[in-house]
CSV table of C-alpha atoms in Angstrom, one decimal:
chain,number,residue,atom,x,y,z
P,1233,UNK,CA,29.3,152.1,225.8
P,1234,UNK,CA,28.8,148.3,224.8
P,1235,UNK,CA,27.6,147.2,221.6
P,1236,UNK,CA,27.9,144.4,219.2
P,1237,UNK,CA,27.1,144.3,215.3
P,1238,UNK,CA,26.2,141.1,214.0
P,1239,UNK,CA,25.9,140.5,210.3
P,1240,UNK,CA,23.3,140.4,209.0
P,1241,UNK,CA,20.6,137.3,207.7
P,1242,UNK,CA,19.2,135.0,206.8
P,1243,UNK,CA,22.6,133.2,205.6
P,1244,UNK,CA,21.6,130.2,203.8
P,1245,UNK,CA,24.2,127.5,202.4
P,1246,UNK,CA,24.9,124.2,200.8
P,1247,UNK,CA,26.0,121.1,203.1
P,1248,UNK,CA,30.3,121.6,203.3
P,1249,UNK,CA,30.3,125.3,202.4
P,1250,UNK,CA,32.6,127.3,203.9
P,1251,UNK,CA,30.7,129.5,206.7
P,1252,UNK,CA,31.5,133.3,208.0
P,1253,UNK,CA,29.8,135.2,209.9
P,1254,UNK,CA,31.0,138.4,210.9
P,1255,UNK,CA,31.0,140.2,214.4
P,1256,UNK,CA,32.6,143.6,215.0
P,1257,UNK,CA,32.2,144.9,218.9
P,1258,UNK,CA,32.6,148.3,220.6
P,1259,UNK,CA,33.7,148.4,224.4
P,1260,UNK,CA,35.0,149.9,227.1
P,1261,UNK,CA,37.9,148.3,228.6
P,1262,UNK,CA,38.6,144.5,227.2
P,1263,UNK,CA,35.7,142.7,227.4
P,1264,UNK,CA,35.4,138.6,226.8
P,1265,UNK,CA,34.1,137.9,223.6
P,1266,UNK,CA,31.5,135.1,222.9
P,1267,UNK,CA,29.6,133.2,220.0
P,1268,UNK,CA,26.1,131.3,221.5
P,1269,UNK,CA,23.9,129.5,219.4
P,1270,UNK,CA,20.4,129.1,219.7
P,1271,UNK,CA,18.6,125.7,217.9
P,1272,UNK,CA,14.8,126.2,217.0
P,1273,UNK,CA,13.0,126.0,220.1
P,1274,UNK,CA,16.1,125.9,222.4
P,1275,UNK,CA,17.8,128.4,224.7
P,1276,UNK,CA,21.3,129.5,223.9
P,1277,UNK,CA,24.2,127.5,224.2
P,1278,UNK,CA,27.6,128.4,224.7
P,1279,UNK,CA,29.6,127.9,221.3
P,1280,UNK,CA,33.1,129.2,221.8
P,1281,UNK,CA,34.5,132.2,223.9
P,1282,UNK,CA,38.0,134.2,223.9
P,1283,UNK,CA,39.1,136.2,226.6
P,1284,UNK,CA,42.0,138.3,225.5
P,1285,UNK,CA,43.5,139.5,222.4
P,1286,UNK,CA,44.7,137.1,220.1
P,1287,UNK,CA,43.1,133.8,222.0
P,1288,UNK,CA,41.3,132.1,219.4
P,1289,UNK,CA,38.3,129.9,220.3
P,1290,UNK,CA,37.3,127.2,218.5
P,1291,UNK,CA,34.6,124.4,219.1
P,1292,UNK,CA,32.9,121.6,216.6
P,1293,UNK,CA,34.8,123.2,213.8
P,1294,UNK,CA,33.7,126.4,214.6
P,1295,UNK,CA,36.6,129.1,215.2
P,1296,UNK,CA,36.6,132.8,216.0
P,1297,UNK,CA,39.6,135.3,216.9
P,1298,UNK,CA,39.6,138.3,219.1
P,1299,UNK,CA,41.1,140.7,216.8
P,1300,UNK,CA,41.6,144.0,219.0
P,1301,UNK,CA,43.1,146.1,216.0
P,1302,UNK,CA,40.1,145.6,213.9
P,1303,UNK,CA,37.8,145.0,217.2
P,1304,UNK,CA,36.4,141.9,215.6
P,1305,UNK,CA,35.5,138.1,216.3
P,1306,UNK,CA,34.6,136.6,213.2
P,1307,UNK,CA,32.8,133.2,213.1
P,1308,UNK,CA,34.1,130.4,210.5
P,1309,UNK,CA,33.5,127.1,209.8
P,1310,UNK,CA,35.5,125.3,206.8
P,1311,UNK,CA,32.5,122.6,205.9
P,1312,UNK,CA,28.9,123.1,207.6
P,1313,UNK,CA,26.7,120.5,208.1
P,1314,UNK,CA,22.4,120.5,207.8
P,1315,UNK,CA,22.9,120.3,212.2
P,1316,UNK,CA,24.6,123.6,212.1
P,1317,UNK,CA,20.9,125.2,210.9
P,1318,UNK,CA,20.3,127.6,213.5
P,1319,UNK,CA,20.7,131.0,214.8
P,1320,UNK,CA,24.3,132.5,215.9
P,1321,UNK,CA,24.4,135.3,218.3
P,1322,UNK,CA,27.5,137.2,219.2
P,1323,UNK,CA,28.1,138.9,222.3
P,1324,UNK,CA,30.1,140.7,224.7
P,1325,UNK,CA,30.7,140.5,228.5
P,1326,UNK,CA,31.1,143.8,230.4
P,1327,UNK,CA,32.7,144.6,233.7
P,1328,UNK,CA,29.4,143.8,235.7
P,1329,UNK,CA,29.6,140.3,234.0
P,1330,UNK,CA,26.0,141.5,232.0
P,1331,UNK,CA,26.1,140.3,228.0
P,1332,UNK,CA,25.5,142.5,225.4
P,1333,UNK,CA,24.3,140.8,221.9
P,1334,UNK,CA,24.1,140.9,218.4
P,1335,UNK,CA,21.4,140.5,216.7
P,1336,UNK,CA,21.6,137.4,215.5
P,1337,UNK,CA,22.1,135.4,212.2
P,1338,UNK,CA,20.1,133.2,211.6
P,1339,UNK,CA,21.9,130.4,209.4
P,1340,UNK,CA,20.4,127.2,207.5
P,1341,UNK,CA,22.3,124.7,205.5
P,1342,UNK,CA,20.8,123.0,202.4
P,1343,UNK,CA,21.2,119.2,201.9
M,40,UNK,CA,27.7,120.6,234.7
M,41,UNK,CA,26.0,123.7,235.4
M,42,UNK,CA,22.4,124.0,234.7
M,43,UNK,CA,19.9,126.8,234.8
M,44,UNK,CA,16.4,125.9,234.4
M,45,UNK,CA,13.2,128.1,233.8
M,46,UNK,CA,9.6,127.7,235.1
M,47,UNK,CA,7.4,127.7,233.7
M,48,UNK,CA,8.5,127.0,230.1
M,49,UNK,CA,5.8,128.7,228.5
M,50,UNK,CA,2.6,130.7,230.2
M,51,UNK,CA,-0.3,132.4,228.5
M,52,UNK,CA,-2.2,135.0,230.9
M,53,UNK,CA,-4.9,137.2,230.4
M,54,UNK,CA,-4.0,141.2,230.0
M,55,UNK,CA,-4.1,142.8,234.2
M,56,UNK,CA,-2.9,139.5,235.7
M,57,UNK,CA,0.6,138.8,236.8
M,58,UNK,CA,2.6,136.5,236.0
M,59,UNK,CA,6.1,134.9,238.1
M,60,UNK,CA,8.9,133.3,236.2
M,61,UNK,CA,11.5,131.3,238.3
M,62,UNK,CA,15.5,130.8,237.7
M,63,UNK,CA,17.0,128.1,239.1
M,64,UNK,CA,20.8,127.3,239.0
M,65,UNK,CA,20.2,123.6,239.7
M,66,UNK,CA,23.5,122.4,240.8
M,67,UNK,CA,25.8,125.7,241.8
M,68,UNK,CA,25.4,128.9,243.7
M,69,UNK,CA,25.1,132.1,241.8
M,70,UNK,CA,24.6,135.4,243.8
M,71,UNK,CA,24.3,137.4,240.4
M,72,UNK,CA,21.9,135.9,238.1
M,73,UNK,CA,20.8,138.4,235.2
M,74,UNK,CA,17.2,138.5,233.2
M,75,UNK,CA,17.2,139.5,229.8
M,76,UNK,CA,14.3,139.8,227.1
M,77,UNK,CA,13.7,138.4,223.5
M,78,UNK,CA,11.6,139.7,221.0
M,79,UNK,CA,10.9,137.7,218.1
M,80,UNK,CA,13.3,137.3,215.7
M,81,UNK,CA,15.8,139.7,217.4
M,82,UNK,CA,18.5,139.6,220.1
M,83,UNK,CA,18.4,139.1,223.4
M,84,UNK,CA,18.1,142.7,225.2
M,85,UNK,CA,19.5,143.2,229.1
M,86,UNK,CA,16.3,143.7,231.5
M,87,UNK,CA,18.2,144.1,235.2
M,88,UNK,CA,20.9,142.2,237.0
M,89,UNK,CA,19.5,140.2,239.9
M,90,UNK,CA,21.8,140.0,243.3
M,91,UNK,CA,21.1,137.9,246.2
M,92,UNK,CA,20.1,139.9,249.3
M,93,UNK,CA,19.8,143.1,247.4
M,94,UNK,CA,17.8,145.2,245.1
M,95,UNK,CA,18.2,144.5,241.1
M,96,UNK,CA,19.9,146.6,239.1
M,97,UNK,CA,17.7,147.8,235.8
M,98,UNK,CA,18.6,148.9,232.5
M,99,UNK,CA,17.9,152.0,231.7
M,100,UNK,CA,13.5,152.2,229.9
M,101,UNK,CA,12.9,148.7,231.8
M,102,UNK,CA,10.2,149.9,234.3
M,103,UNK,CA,11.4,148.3,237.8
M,104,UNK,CA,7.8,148.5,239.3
M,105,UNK,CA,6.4,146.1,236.4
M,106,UNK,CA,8.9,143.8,236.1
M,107,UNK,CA,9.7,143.1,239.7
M,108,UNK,CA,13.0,140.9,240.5
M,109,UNK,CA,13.3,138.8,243.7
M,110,UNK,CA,16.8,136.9,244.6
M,111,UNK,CA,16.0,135.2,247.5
M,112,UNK,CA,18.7,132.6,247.7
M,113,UNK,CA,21.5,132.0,246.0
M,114,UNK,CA,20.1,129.5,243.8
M,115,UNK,CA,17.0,131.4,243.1
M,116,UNK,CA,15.9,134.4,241.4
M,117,UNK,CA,12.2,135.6,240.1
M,118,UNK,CA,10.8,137.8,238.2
M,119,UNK,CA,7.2,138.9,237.8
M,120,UNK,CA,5.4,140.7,235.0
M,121,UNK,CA,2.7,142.8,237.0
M,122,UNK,CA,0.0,144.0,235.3
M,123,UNK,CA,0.6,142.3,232.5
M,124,UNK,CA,-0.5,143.5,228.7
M,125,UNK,CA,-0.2,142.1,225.0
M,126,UNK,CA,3.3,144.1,224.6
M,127,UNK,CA,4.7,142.4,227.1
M,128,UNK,CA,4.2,138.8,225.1
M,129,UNK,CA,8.1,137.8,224.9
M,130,UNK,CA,11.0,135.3,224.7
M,131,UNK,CA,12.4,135.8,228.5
M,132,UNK,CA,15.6,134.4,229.8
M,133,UNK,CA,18.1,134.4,232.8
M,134,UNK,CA,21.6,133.4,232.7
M,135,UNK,CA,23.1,132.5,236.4
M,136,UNK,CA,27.0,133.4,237.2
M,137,UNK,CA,28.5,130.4,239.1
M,138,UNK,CA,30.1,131.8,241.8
M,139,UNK,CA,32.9,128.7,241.6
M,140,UNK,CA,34.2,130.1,238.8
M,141,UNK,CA,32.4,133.3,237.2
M,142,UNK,CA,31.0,131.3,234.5
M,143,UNK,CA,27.9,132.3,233.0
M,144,UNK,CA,24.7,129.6,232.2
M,145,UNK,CA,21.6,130.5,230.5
M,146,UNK,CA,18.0,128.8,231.2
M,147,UNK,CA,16.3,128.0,228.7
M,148,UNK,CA,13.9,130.6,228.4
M,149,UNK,CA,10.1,131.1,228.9
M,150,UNK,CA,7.8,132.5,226.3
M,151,UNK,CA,5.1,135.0,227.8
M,152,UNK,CA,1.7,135.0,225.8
M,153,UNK,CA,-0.5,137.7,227.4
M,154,UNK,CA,-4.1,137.8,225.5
């Protein structure tokens, strides 16, 4: 079946650390891979996405490969910022289009 | 842009009463929308998938005759907590697949209070 493991929280950091949050997946088939975040109070938001082996997706400094040997899609940032505070889910797509999740990390960044 | 918005955004209800949550892709068609369910402080857990003109497709545990699932148009899709009861108090959201391009939106969610 589907499943995603998230690392686990709370991750908290200083303003320009360097951020990873790690994200290993089990599927059938070769799913699309996805990092949402979720601000206090919001609904999720699309972060980045990769859709095949190899494709890295990257957004606001945010960056994440779909590593099929080691079935993993890491999350990194080189320098976070106090707006990054949030929580980071990330998930899979199966072949009905449904999304499987992680549990979440929830991140905050220290001035 | 594609946006999926929620009504209501937040409902408090008493326990036995039910309670109907909309989904509305506001600017694109979507003839799968899906409904998931978030407890506090954890992820976000797949309830059914939602398909206009059909029945939805449940998750295996997610009772079908309490959480009924309506997708009457292709921009539309409800679902009502029947019968509702304090463990049913939750973080529920939809997503919407465009059908333009099989992307995926999520509303924003609507938190559930049943006292």
């Amino acid at each position: 079946g589907n499943s995603v493991t998230q690392m686990e929280g709370p991750v908290t950091l200083s303003e320009e650390a360097f951020l990873t949050i790690n994200c290993t997946y089990t599927a059938t088939g070769y799913p699309s891979l996805f990092w949402y975040v979720q601000y206090p109070g919001e609904g999720l938001q699309l972060l980045l996405k990769a859709t095949k082996a190899d494709d890295k997706g990257s957004n606001k400094g945010f960056e994440a490969t779909y590593r099929k040997e080691t079935t993993s899609f890491h999350l990194e940032k080189g320098s976070v910022q106090v707006s990054d505070s949030a929580v980071y889910f990330c998930a899979l797509m199966g072949s009905g289009n449904q999304f499987y999740f992680g549990t979440g990390t929830s991140l905050t960044v220290i001035p | 842009g594609a946006v999926v918005s929620q009504h209501p955004s937040w409902v408090i209800c008493k326990s036995g009463t039910s309670v109907k949550i909309e989904c509305r892709s506001l600017d694109f068609q979507a003839t799968t929308m899906f409904w998931y369910r978030q407890f506090p402080k954890q992820s976000l857990m797949l309830m059914a998938t939602s398909n206009e003109g059909s029945k939805a497709t449940y998750e295996q545990g997610v009772e079908k005759d309490k959480f009924l699932i309506n997708h009457a148009s292709l921009t539309l899709s409800t679902l009502t907590v029947t019968s509702a009861h304090p463990e049913d108090s939750s973080f529920y959201i939809c997503s919407a697949r465009a059908d333009r391009n099989y992307e995926q939106y999520f509303g924003p969610g609507t938190r559930l209070t049943v006292t």
